[in-house]
């Protein structure tokens, strides 16, 4: 039986930063797969995944538990992908 995500979130919020590795291991495939599908570039997907986990770590205190943690992290990853696509689109327009 796996320990509930909320247990690890509470540990992180109480100062146990090592507990974040469990959440990264648990959701890295979900985040990377989404990123790769959206940005269609492996290197960009890796960067988006890293950015996603940084955002998640920095805003864990805002996770209220109203939805599953997997849903919340998926939304963060999706929005991070959209931000990257917008940034890349702006850069390609400037190059024209």
Coordinates of N, CA, C and O in Angstrom, one line a residue:
X1 N 0.8 -1.2 0.0 CA 0.0 0.0 0.0 C 0.9 1.3 0.0 O 1.8 1.3 0.8
X2 N 0.6 2.2 -0.9 CA 1.4 3.4 -0.9 C 0.8 4.4 0.1 O -0.4 4.5 0.3
X3 N 1.7 5.2 0.6 CA 1.3 6.2 1.5 C 0.6 7.4 0.8 O 1.1 7.8 -0.3
X4 N -0.4 7.9 1.3 CA -1.2 9.0 0.7 C -0.3 10.2 0.4 O 0.6 10.5 1.2
X5 N -0.5 10.9 -0.7 CA 0.3 12.1 -1.1 C 0.2 13.1 0.0 O 1.2 13.8 0.2
X6 N -0.9 13.3 0.7 CA -1.0 14.3 1.7 C 0.0 14.1 2.8 O 0.5 15.1 3.4
X7 N 0.3 12.9 3.1 CA 1.3 12.6 4.2 C 2.6 13.3 3.8 O 3.3 13.9 4.6
X8 N 3.0 13.1 2.5 CA 4.3 13.6 2.0 C 4.2 15.1 1.9 O 5.2 15.8 2.2
X9 N 3.1 15.6 1.5 CA 2.9 17.1 1.4 C 3.1 17.7 2.8 O 3.8 18.7 3.0
X10 N 2.5 17.1 3.8 CA 2.6 17.6 5.2 C 4.0 17.5 5.7 O 4.5 18.5 6.3
X11 N 4.8 16.5 5.3 CA 6.2 16.4 5.7 C 7.0 17.5 5.1 O 7.8 18.1 5.8
X12 N 6.7 17.8 3.8 CA 7.5 18.8 3.1 C 7.2 20.2 3.8 O 8.1 21.0 4.0
X13 N 5.9 20.4 4.0 CA 5.5 21.7 4.6 C 6.1 21.9 6.0 O 6.2 23.0 6.5
X14 N 6.4 20.7 6.7 CA 7.0 20.8 8.0 C 8.5 20.8 8.0 O 9.1 20.6 9.0
X15 N 9.1 20.9 6.8 CA 10.5 21.1 6.7 C 11.3 19.9 6.2 O 12.5 20.0 6.0
X16 N 10.6 18.7 5.9 CA 11.3 17.6 5.4 C 11.4 17.6 3.9 O 10.5 17.1 3.2
X17 N 12.3 18.4 3.4 CA 12.4 18.6 1.9 C 12.7 17.3 1.1 O 12.4 17.2 0.0
X18 N 13.3 16.3 1.8 CA 13.6 15.0 1.2 C 12.3 14.3 0.8 O 12.4 13.4 -0.2
X19 N 11.2 14.5 1.4 CA 10.0 13.9 1.1 C 9.5 14.3 -0.3 O 8.7 13.5 -0.9
X20 N 10.0 15.4 -0.8 CA 9.5 15.8 -2.2 C 10.0 14.8 -3.2 O 9.3 14.6 -4.2
X21 N 11.1 14.1 -3.0 CA 11.6 13.1 -4.0 C 10.5 12.0 -4.2 O 10.4 11.5 -5.3
X22 N 9.8 11.7 -3.2 CA 8.7 10.6 -3.4 C 7.7 11.1 -4.3 O 7.3 10.4 -5.2
X23 N 7.3 12.4 -4.2 CA 6.2 13.0 -5.1 C 6.8 13.1 -6.5 O 6.1 12.8 -7.5
X24 N 8.0 13.5 -6.6 CA 8.7 13.6 -8.0 C 8.7 12.2 -8.6 O 8.3 12.1 -9.8
X25 N 9.1 11.2 -7.9 CA 9.2 9.8 -8.4 C 7.8 9.3 -8.8 O 7.6 8.7 -9.8
X26 N 6.8 9.7 -8.0 CA 5.5 9.2 -8.3 C 4.8 9.9 -9.5 O 4.0 9.3 -10.2
X27 N 5.2 11.1 -9.8 CA 4.5 11.9 -10.9 C 5.4 12.3 -12.0 O 4.9 12.9 -13.0
X28 N 6.6 11.9 -12.0 CA 7.5 12.4 -13.1 C 7.1 11.9 -14.5 O 7.2 12.6 -15.5
X29 N 6.6 10.6 -14.6 CA 6.2 10.1 -15.9 C 4.9 10.8 -16.4 O 4.8 11.1 -17.6
X30 N 4.0 11.1 -15.5 CA 2.8 11.8 -15.9 C 3.1 13.2 -16.4 O 2.6 13.6 -17.5
X31 N 4.0 13.9 -15.7 CA 4.3 15.3 -16.1 C 5.1 15.2 -17.4 O 4.8 16.0 -18.3
X32 N 6.1 14.4 -17.5 CA 6.9 14.3 -18.7 C 6.1 13.9 -20.0 O 6.3 14.5 -21.0
X33 N 5.3 12.9 -19.8 CA 4.4 12.5 -20.9 C 3.6 13.6 -21.4 O 3.5 13.9 -22.7
X34 N 2.9 14.3 -20.5 CA 2.1 15.5 -20.9 C 2.9 16.5 -21.6 O 2.6 17.0 -22.7
X35 N 4.1 16.9 -21.1 CA 5.0 17.9 -21.6 C 5.4 17.5 -23.0 O 5.4 18.3 -23.9
X36 N 5.8 16.3 -23.2 CA 6.3 15.8 -24.5 C 5.2 15.9 -25.5 O 5.4 16.3 -26.7
X37 N 4.0 15.5 -25.2 CA 2.9 15.6 -26.1 C 2.5 17.0 -26.5 O 2.1 17.3 -27.6
X38 N 2.7 17.9 -25.6 CA 2.4 19.3 -25.9 C 3.4 20.1 -26.6 O 3.2 20.8 -27.5
X39 N 4.7 19.9 -26.1 CA 5.8 20.8 -26.7 C 6.5 20.1 -27.9 O 7.2 20.7 -28.6
X40 N 6.3 18.7 -28.0 CA 6.8 17.9 -29.1 C 8.3 18.0 -29.3 O 8.8 18.0 -30.4
X41 N 9.0 18.2 -28.2 CA 10.5 18.2 -28.2 C 11.0 17.7 -26.9 O 10.6 18.3 -25.8
X42 N 11.8 16.7 -26.9 CA 12.3 16.0 -25.7 C 13.0 17.0 -24.7 O 12.7 17.0 -23.5
X43 N 13.9 17.8 -25.2 CA 14.7 18.7 -24.4 C 13.7 19.7 -23.7 O 13.8 20.0 -22.5
X44 N 12.8 20.3 -24.5 CA 11.8 21.2 -24.0 C 10.9 20.6 -22.9 O 10.6 21.2 -21.9
X45 N 10.6 19.3 -23.2 CA 9.7 18.6 -22.3 C 10.4 18.4 -20.9 O 9.8 18.4 -19.9
X46 N 11.7 18.1 -21.0 CA 12.5 17.9 -19.8 C 12.5 19.2 -19.0 O 12.4 19.2 -17.8
X47 N 12.7 20.3 -19.7 CA 12.8 21.6 -19.0 C 11.4 22.0 -18.4 O 11.3 22.5 -17.3
X48 N 10.4 21.7 -19.2 CA 9.0 22.0 -18.7 C 8.7 21.1 -17.4 O 8.1 21.6 -16.5
X49 N 9.2 19.9 -17.5 CA 9.0 19.0 -16.3 C 9.7 19.5 -15.1 O 9.1 19.6 -14.0
X50 N 10.9 20.0 -15.3 CA 11.7 20.5 -14.2 C 11.0 21.8 -13.6 O 10.8 22.0 -12.4
X51 N 10.6 22.7 -14.6 CA 9.9 23.9 -14.2 C 8.6 23.6 -13.4 O 8.2 24.2 -12.4
X52 N 7.9 22.5 -13.8 CA 6.6 22.1 -13.2 C 6.9 21.7 -11.7 O 6.2 22.2 -10.8
X53 N 7.9 20.9 -11.5 CA 8.2 20.5 -10.2 C 8.7 21.6 -9.3 O 8.4 21.6 -8.1
X54 N 9.4 22.5 -9.8 CA 9.8 23.7 -9.1 C 8.6 24.5 -8.6 O 8.4 24.9 -7.5
X55 N 7.6 24.7 -9.6 CA 6.4 25.4 -9.3 C 5.6 24.7 -8.2 O 5.0 25.3 -7.3
X56 N 5.5 23.4 -8.3 CA 4.7 22.6 -7.4 C 5.4 22.7 -6.0 O 4.6 22.9 -5.0
X57 N 6.7 22.6 -5.9 CA 7.3 22.7 -4.6 C 7.1 24.0 -4.0 O 6.8 24.1 -2.8
X58 N 7.2 25.1 -4.8 CA 7.1 26.4 -4.2 C 5.6 26.8 -3.9 O 5.4 27.8 -3.1
X59 N 4.7 26.1 -4.4 CA 3.3 26.4 -4.1 C 2.5 25.3 -3.4 O 1.3 25.3 -3.4
X60 N 3.3 24.4 -2.8 CA 2.6 23.3 -2.1 C 1.7 23.8 -1.0 O 0.6 23.2 -0.7
X61 N 2.0 24.9 -0.4 CA 1.2 25.4 0.7 C -0.2 25.9 0.2 O -1.1 26.1 0.9
X62 N -0.3 26.0 -1.1 CA -1.6 26.4 -1.7 C -2.5 25.3 -2.1 O -3.6 25.4 -2.5
X63 N -1.9 24.1 -2.0 CA -2.7 22.9 -2.4 C -3.7 22.6 -1.2 O -3.3 22.4 -0.1
X64 N -5.0 22.7 -1.5 CA -6.0 22.6 -0.4 C -6.5 21.2 -0.2 O -7.2 21.0 0.7
X65 N -6.3 20.4 -1.2 CA -6.8 19.0 -1.1 C -8.2 18.9 -1.5 O -8.9 17.8 -1.3
X66 N -8.7 19.9 -2.2 CA -10.1 19.8 -2.8 C -10.2 18.8 -3.9 O -11.3 18.2 -4.2
X67 N -9.1 18.6 -4.6 CA -9.0 17.6 -5.7 C -7.8 16.7 -5.3 O -7.1 16.9 -4.4
X68 N -7.7 15.6 -6.2 CA -6.6 14.8 -6.0 C -5.3 15.5 -6.3 O -5.3 16.4 -7.2
X69 N -4.2 15.2 -5.7 CA -2.9 15.8 -5.9 C -2.5 15.6 -7.4 O -1.9 16.5 -8.0
X70 N -2.8 14.4 -7.9 CA -2.4 14.1 -9.3 C -3.1 15.1 -10.3 O -2.5 15.5 -11.3
X71 N -4.4 15.4 -9.9 CA -5.1 16.4 -10.8 C -4.5 17.8 -10.7 O -4.3 18.5 -11.7
X72 N -4.1 18.2 -9.5 CA -3.5 19.5 -9.3 C -2.1 19.6 -10.0 O -1.9 20.6 -10.7
X73 N -1.3 18.6 -9.9 CA 0.0 18.6 -10.5 C -0.2 18.6 -12.0 O 0.6 19.2 -12.8
X74 N -1.2 17.9 -12.5 CA -1.4 17.8 -14.0 C -1.8 19.2 -14.5 O -1.3 19.6 -15.5
X75 N -2.6 19.9 -13.7 CA -3.0 21.3 -14.1 C -1.8 22.2 -14.1 O -1.6 23.0 -15.0
X76 N -0.9 22.1 -13.1 CA 0.3 22.9 -13.1 C 1.2 22.6 -14.3 O 1.7 23.5 -14.9
X77 N 1.3 21.3 -14.6 CA 2.1 20.9 -15.7 C 1.5 21.4 -17.0 O 2.3 21.9 -17.9
X78 N 0.2 21.3 -17.2 CA -0.5 21.8 -18.4 C -0.2 23.3 -18.6 O 0.1 23.8 -19.7
X79 N -0.4 24.1 -17.5 CA -0.2 25.5 -17.6 C 1.2 25.9 -17.9 O 1.5 26.8 -18.6
X80 N 2.2 25.1 -17.3 CA 3.6 25.4 -17.6 C 3.9 25.1 -19.1 O 4.6 25.8 -19.7
X81 N 3.3 24.1 -19.6 CA 3.4 23.8 -21.1 C 2.9 24.9 -21.9 O 3.5 25.3 -22.9
X82 N 1.7 25.4 -21.5 CA 1.1 26.5 -22.3 C 2.0 27.7 -22.2 O 2.2 28.4 -23.3
X83 N 2.6 28.0 -21.1 CA 3.5 29.2 -20.9 C 4.7 29.0 -21.8 O 5.1 29.9 -22.5
X84 N 5.3 27.8 -21.9 CA 6.4 27.5 -22.7 C 6.1 27.7 -24.2 O 6.8 28.2 -25.0
X85 N 4.9 27.2 -24.6 CA 4.5 27.3 -26.0 C 4.3 28.8 -26.4 O 4.7 29.2 -27.5
X86 N 3.7 29.5 -25.5 CA 3.5 31.0 -25.8 C 4.9 31.7 -25.9 O 5.1 32.5 -26.8
X87 N 5.8 31.3 -25.0 CA 7.1 31.9 -25.0 C 7.8 31.6 -26.4 O 8.4 32.4 -27.0
X88 N 7.8 30.3 -26.8 CA 8.4 29.9 -28.0 C 7.8 30.5 -29.2 O 8.5 30.9 -30.2
X89 N 6.5 30.7 -29.2 CA 5.8 31.4 -30.3 C 6.2 32.8 -30.4 O 6.4 33.3 -31.5
X90 N 6.3 33.5 -29.3 CA 6.8 34.9 -29.3 C 8.2 35.0 -29.9 O 8.5 35.9 -30.6
X91 N 9.0 34.1 -29.4 CA 10.4 34.1 -29.9 C 10.5 33.9 -31.4 O 11.3 34.5 -32.1
X92 N 9.7 33.0 -31.9 CA 9.7 32.7 -33.4 C 9.1 33.9 -34.2 O 9.6 34.1 -35.3
X93 N 8.2 34.6 -33.6 CA 7.7 35.8 -34.3 C 8.7 36.9 -34.3 O 8.9 37.5 -35.3
X94 N 9.5 37.0 -33.3 CA 10.5 38.0 -33.2 C 11.7 37.7 -34.2 O 12.3 38.6 -34.7
X95 N 11.9 36.5 -34.5 CA 12.9 36.1 -35.5 C 12.5 36.3 -36.9 O 13.4 36.3 -37.8
X96 N 11.2 36.5 -37.2 CA 10.8 36.7 -38.5 C 11.1 38.1 -39.1 O 11.3 39.0 -38.6

